[in-house]
Structures are given as structure tokens and as C-alpha cells.
Amino acid sequence: MTGATRGGAAWAPALRLVVGAVTFGLLSAVGTAAAAQETAGERAGAVPSCTSEQLIADSAQRIGTGQVRISLINDGPKACVLKGYPTVALAGQGSPDRHKPLNVVRQGQARAVHLPVGGRAWTQLTFAPVLGEAGGYCSSGAEPTVAPSMVLGVGRGGLQLAPDDGGNFALCGTSVRATAFRGSTS
């Protein structure tokens, strides 16, 4: 019995070595196949995700009380795909360290938007409005937040923009509703 135990114990490390080599070979083959598939996808014309470096946003167009529509344009050099929702922060008087990130409440289902060079997409943002005239107030009793610009987070970066009417962004609370990006013909 003692000899059988030693013999069985001697086989265990060898068996682990063989199983490890086979596993490594299979994982290497999967990695190689994935890399080949990715390369084939690039050759077949797979369209990459849009980056903030290739997107431009001209301004935030006011479309109602507490609502703005932001159009993004693919400025090239290649077509790209935009999907999902933006992040949003209010920018404080030109100082990046004074920005105020907002909680984004997502509206609608996200779909991939294919943007050729020059193609457009848009998102609509809705803020809790400030009530009253110049002094303004929030129905919740909170102090209104006012900022001259916002940073729209898209494509692993940010685009800073101001309202198209030259005013400020004014809102109550710390949330904004944002639609998923949609394609546009204009």
C-alpha cells in the first residue's frame, strides 16, 4: 500500500503539468482566434466607437423651459458608432475644478447610431426648472444652480458648450434627464 501511495503521489504533479499545458494551449488558441476575428472585423469594415476627439457640439439649443437639445457632428476622419447616454456636468465659471457632475436619469432605449463623416446625432437634456423671474427659486426650497456652460461626456472625453442664446444653465437639484443618442438628418 505504501508503494501505491508514493506512485500515485508521483503522478499527481505530472498530471497537473499535462492539464496545465493543455489548458494554456486552449486559452492561447482562443486568444489567437479572438485577435484574428478582431483583425478580420477591421478588414471587413467594422466601424469603431466615436471618440470625443472626432465629435463636435456647436451649442445647447433651448427647446423649452428647462430643456436643451445638443447636436453632435462627426468631424472625422472616419465613420464611427455612437451608443448610449451622455454624462453631464455644469462647468463653474471656466474653472474645471468647480464643475458640478449631475446624476443622469436615462430616457429611452440606447441604440447604435452610425455616424459617417459629417453625420449628426443628438440628445435632449431636461433639467428641473428654476421658477420665477430674475431672482428665481426652486419649488423644493433648494437654491438654484446657475452655470455659464456644461460639459457633455461622450466618447471617453468631454465637450464643453454653452446655451445657444448666450444665457446660463439654471436648474434645481442635482439630476438631469437625458435621452439616448439618436441619429439626425439635419
GROMACS .gro file of C-alpha atoms in nm:
model
  186
    1MET     CA    1   0.000   0.000   0.000
    2THR     CA    2   0.279   0.238   0.081
    3GLY     CA    3   0.434   0.195  -0.266
    4ALA     CA    4   0.097   0.261  -0.433
    5THR     CA    5   0.056   0.586  -0.242
    6ARG     CA    6   0.401   0.704  -0.341
    7GLY     CA    7   0.339   0.608  -0.704
    8GLY     CA    8   0.003   0.790  -0.702
    9ALA     CA    9   0.164   1.093  -0.542
   10ALA     CA   10   0.435   1.091  -0.808
   11TRP     CA   11   0.173   1.101  -1.084
   12ALA     CA   12  -0.019   1.399  -0.937
   13PRO     CA   13   0.243   1.667  -1.028
   14ALA     CA   14   0.288   1.516  -1.375
   15LEU     CA   15  -0.089   1.513  -1.427
   16ARG     CA   16  -0.115   1.880  -1.317
   17LEU     CA   17   0.162   1.969  -1.561
   18VAL     CA   18  -0.017   1.799  -1.851
   19VAL     CA   19  -0.356   1.957  -1.762
   20GLY     CA   20  -0.187   2.299  -1.730
   21ALA     CA   21  -0.017   2.265  -2.068
   22VAL     CA   22  -0.343   2.163  -2.239
   23THR     CA   23  -0.533   2.449  -2.071
   24PHE     CA   24  -0.264   2.701  -2.171
   25GLY     CA   25  -0.279   2.573  -2.528
   26LEU     CA   26  -0.658   2.608  -2.539
   27LEU     CA   27  -0.652   2.958  -2.390
   28SER     CA   28  -0.378   3.061  -2.632
   29ALA     CA   29  -0.584   2.930  -2.922
   30VAL     CA   30  -0.891   3.124  -2.801
   31GLY     CA   31  -0.683   3.442  -2.765
   32THR     CA   32  -0.534   3.394  -3.111
   33ALA     CA   33  -0.878   3.327  -3.258
   34ALA     CA   34  -1.018   3.641  -3.091
   35ALA     CA   35  -0.730   3.852  -3.224
   36ALA     CA   36  -0.778   3.705  -3.572
   37GLN     CA   37  -1.152   3.773  -3.554
   38GLU     CA   38  -1.086   4.133  -3.444
   39THR     CA   39  -0.839   4.183  -3.729
   40ALA     CA   40  -1.083   4.028  -3.975
   41GLY     CA   41  -1.355   4.260  -3.842
   42GLU     CA   42  -1.132   4.562  -3.902
   43ARG     CA   43  -1.055   4.439  -4.253
   44ALA     CA   44  -1.425   4.375  -4.314
   45GLY     CA   45  -1.501   4.738  -4.230
   46ALA     CA   46  -1.615   4.720  -3.868
   47VAL     CA   47  -1.690   5.074  -3.755
   48PRO     CA   48  -1.514   5.190  -3.434
   49SER     CA   49  -1.682   5.375  -3.147
   50CYS     CA   50  -1.686   5.753  -3.170
   51THR     CA   51  -1.429   5.944  -2.964
   52SER     CA   52  -1.461   6.291  -2.818
   53GLU     CA   53  -1.170   6.399  -3.040
   54GLN     CA   54  -1.372   6.342  -3.356
   55LEU     CA   55  -1.706   6.481  -3.230
   56ILE     CA   56  -1.802   6.846  -3.212
   57ALA     CA   57  -2.104   7.008  -3.049
   58ASP     CA   58  -2.191   7.358  -3.157
   59SER     CA   59  -2.422   7.463  -2.869
   60ALA     CA   60  -2.712   7.362  -2.650
   61GLN     CA   61  -3.030   7.472  -2.827
   62ARG     CA   62  -3.310   7.568  -2.588
   63ILE     CA   63  -3.629   7.391  -2.689
   64GLY     CA   64  -3.844   7.461  -2.385
   65THR     CA   65  -3.837   7.550  -2.019
   66GLY     CA   66  -3.550   7.354  -1.869
   67GLN     CA   67  -3.483   7.165  -2.194
   68VAL     CA   68  -3.193   7.176  -2.437
   69ARG     CA   69  -3.112   6.971  -2.745
   70ILE     CA   70  -2.747   6.906  -2.821
   71SER     CA   71  -2.638   6.807  -3.170
   72LEU     CA   72  -2.309   6.625  -3.222
   73ILE     CA   73  -2.128   6.612  -3.555
   74ASN     CA   74  -1.869   6.356  -3.662
   75ASP     CA   75  -1.581   6.577  -3.772
   76GLY     CA   76  -1.383   6.275  -3.898
   77PRO     CA   77  -1.150   6.135  -4.004
   78LYS     CA   78  -1.364   5.817  -4.028
   79ALA     CA   79  -1.717   5.696  -3.971
   80CYS     CA   80  -1.793   5.591  -3.614
   81VAL     CA   81  -2.068   5.448  -3.395
   82LEU     CA   82  -2.221   5.638  -3.104
   83LYS     CA   83  -2.428   5.450  -2.847
   84GLY     CA   84  -2.566   5.515  -2.505
   85TYR     CA   85  -2.620   5.829  -2.299
   86PRO     CA   86  -2.405   6.129  -2.216
   87THR     CA   87  -2.276   6.223  -1.875
   88VAL     CA   88  -2.340   6.584  -1.778
   89ALA     CA   89  -2.162   6.832  -1.551
   90LEU     CA   90  -2.218   7.204  -1.505
   91ALA     CA   91  -1.897   7.399  -1.554
   92GLY     CA   92  -1.820   7.668  -1.297
   93GLN     CA   93  -1.702   7.997  -1.439
   94GLY     CA   94  -1.434   7.844  -1.661
   95SER     CA   95  -1.259   7.654  -1.382
   96PRO     CA   96  -1.254   7.275  -1.428
   97ASP     CA   97  -1.221   7.216  -1.053
   98ARG     CA   98  -1.551   7.396  -0.992
   99HIS     CA   99  -1.763   7.168  -1.214
  100LYS     CA  100  -2.074   7.002  -1.072
  101PRO     CA  101  -2.144   6.649  -1.202
  102LEU     CA  102  -2.515   6.577  -1.237
  103ASN     CA  103  -2.696   6.246  -1.190
  104VAL     CA  104  -2.821   6.138  -1.533
  105VAL     CA  105  -3.164   5.975  -1.547
  106ARG     CA  106  -3.167   5.779  -1.871
  107GLN     CA  107  -3.463   5.817  -2.106
  108GLY     CA  108  -3.537   5.577  -2.392
  109GLN     CA  109  -3.355   5.272  -2.520
  110ALA     CA  110  -2.996   5.309  -2.640
  111ARG     CA  111  -2.928   5.200  -2.998
  112ALA     CA  112  -2.615   5.224  -3.207
  113VAL     CA  113  -2.609   5.538  -3.422
  114HIS     CA  114  -2.381   5.508  -3.726
  115LEU     CA  115  -2.220   5.846  -3.800
  116PRO     CA  116  -2.045   5.891  -4.134
  117VAL     CA  117  -1.804   6.185  -4.150
  118GLY     CA  118  -2.032   6.491  -4.129
  119GLY     CA  119  -2.314   6.281  -3.980
  120ARG     CA  120  -2.516   6.411  -3.685
  121ALA     CA  121  -2.664   6.269  -3.367
  122TRP     CA  122  -2.847   6.441  -3.083
  123THR     CA  123  -2.954   6.404  -2.723
  124GLN     CA  124  -3.210   6.602  -2.526
  125LEU     CA  125  -3.147   6.714  -2.168
  126THR     CA  126  -3.426   6.814  -1.931
  127PHE     CA  127  -3.348   6.996  -1.605
  128ALA     CA  128  -3.578   7.069  -1.309
  129PRO     CA  129  -3.662   7.431  -1.394
  130VAL     CA  130  -3.596   7.736  -1.184
  131LEU     CA  131  -3.925   7.915  -1.115
  132GLY     CA  132  -3.997   8.286  -1.105
  133GLU     CA  133  -3.820   8.577  -1.266
  134ALA     CA  134  -3.463   8.707  -1.228
  135GLY     CA  135  -3.424   8.602  -0.861
  136GLY     CA  136  -3.558   8.253  -0.935
  137TYR     CA  137  -3.638   7.982  -0.682
  138CYS     CA  138  -3.682   7.607  -0.663
  139SER     CA  139  -4.017   7.455  -0.564
  140SER     CA  140  -3.823   7.224  -0.329
  141GLY     CA  141  -3.682   7.523  -0.139
  142ALA     CA  142  -3.326   7.445  -0.254
  143GLU     CA  143  -3.102   7.711  -0.401
  144PRO     CA  144  -3.096   7.722  -0.783
  145THR     CA  145  -2.769   7.629  -0.955
  146VAL     CA  146  -2.654   7.857  -1.237
  147ALA     CA  147  -2.359   7.795  -1.471
  148PRO     CA  148  -2.245   7.955  -1.798
  149SER     CA  149  -2.156   7.620  -1.960
  150MET     CA  150  -2.176   7.245  -1.928
  151VAL     CA  151  -1.953   6.953  -2.012
  152LEU     CA  152  -2.119   6.675  -2.207
  153GLY     CA  153  -1.935   6.347  -2.151
  154VAL     CA  154  -1.921   6.143  -2.471
  155GLY     CA  155  -1.669   5.916  -2.644
  156ARG     CA  156  -1.438   5.882  -2.340
  157GLY     CA  157  -1.398   6.260  -2.315
  158GLY     CA  158  -1.589   6.581  -2.265
  159LEU     CA  159  -1.726   6.858  -2.484
  160GLN     CA  160  -1.783   7.195  -2.320
  161LEU     CA  161  -2.068   7.406  -2.455
  162ALA     CA  162  -2.293   7.698  -2.370
  163PRO     CA  163  -2.660   7.769  -2.439
  164ASP     CA  164  -2.724   7.898  -2.791
  165ASP     CA  165  -2.897   8.212  -2.659
  166GLY     CA  166  -2.593   8.333  -2.464
  167GLY     CA  167  -2.762   8.280  -2.127
  168ASN     CA  168  -2.678   8.044  -1.843
  169PHE     CA  169  -2.791   7.698  -1.749
  170ALA     CA  170  -3.016   7.723  -1.443
  171LEU     CA  171  -3.162   7.425  -1.262
  172CYS     CA  172  -3.295   7.296  -0.935
  173GLY     CA  173  -3.149   6.978  -0.789
  174THR     CA  174  -2.864   6.757  -0.898
  175SER     CA  175  -3.029   6.547  -1.169
  176VAL     CA  176  -3.088   6.577  -1.541
  177ARG     CA  177  -3.294   6.355  -1.770
  178ALA     CA  178  -3.106   6.262  -2.089
  179THR     CA  179  -3.232   6.078  -2.394
  180ALA     CA  180  -3.020   5.813  -2.559
  181PHE     CA  181  -2.828   5.941  -2.862
  182ARG     CA  182  -3.036   5.943  -3.180
  183GLY     CA  183  -2.941   5.988  -3.544
  184SER     CA  184  -3.033   6.310  -3.720
  185THR     CA  185  -3.070   6.416  -4.081
  186SER     CA  186  -3.014   6.786  -4.015
   0.00000   0.00000   0.00000
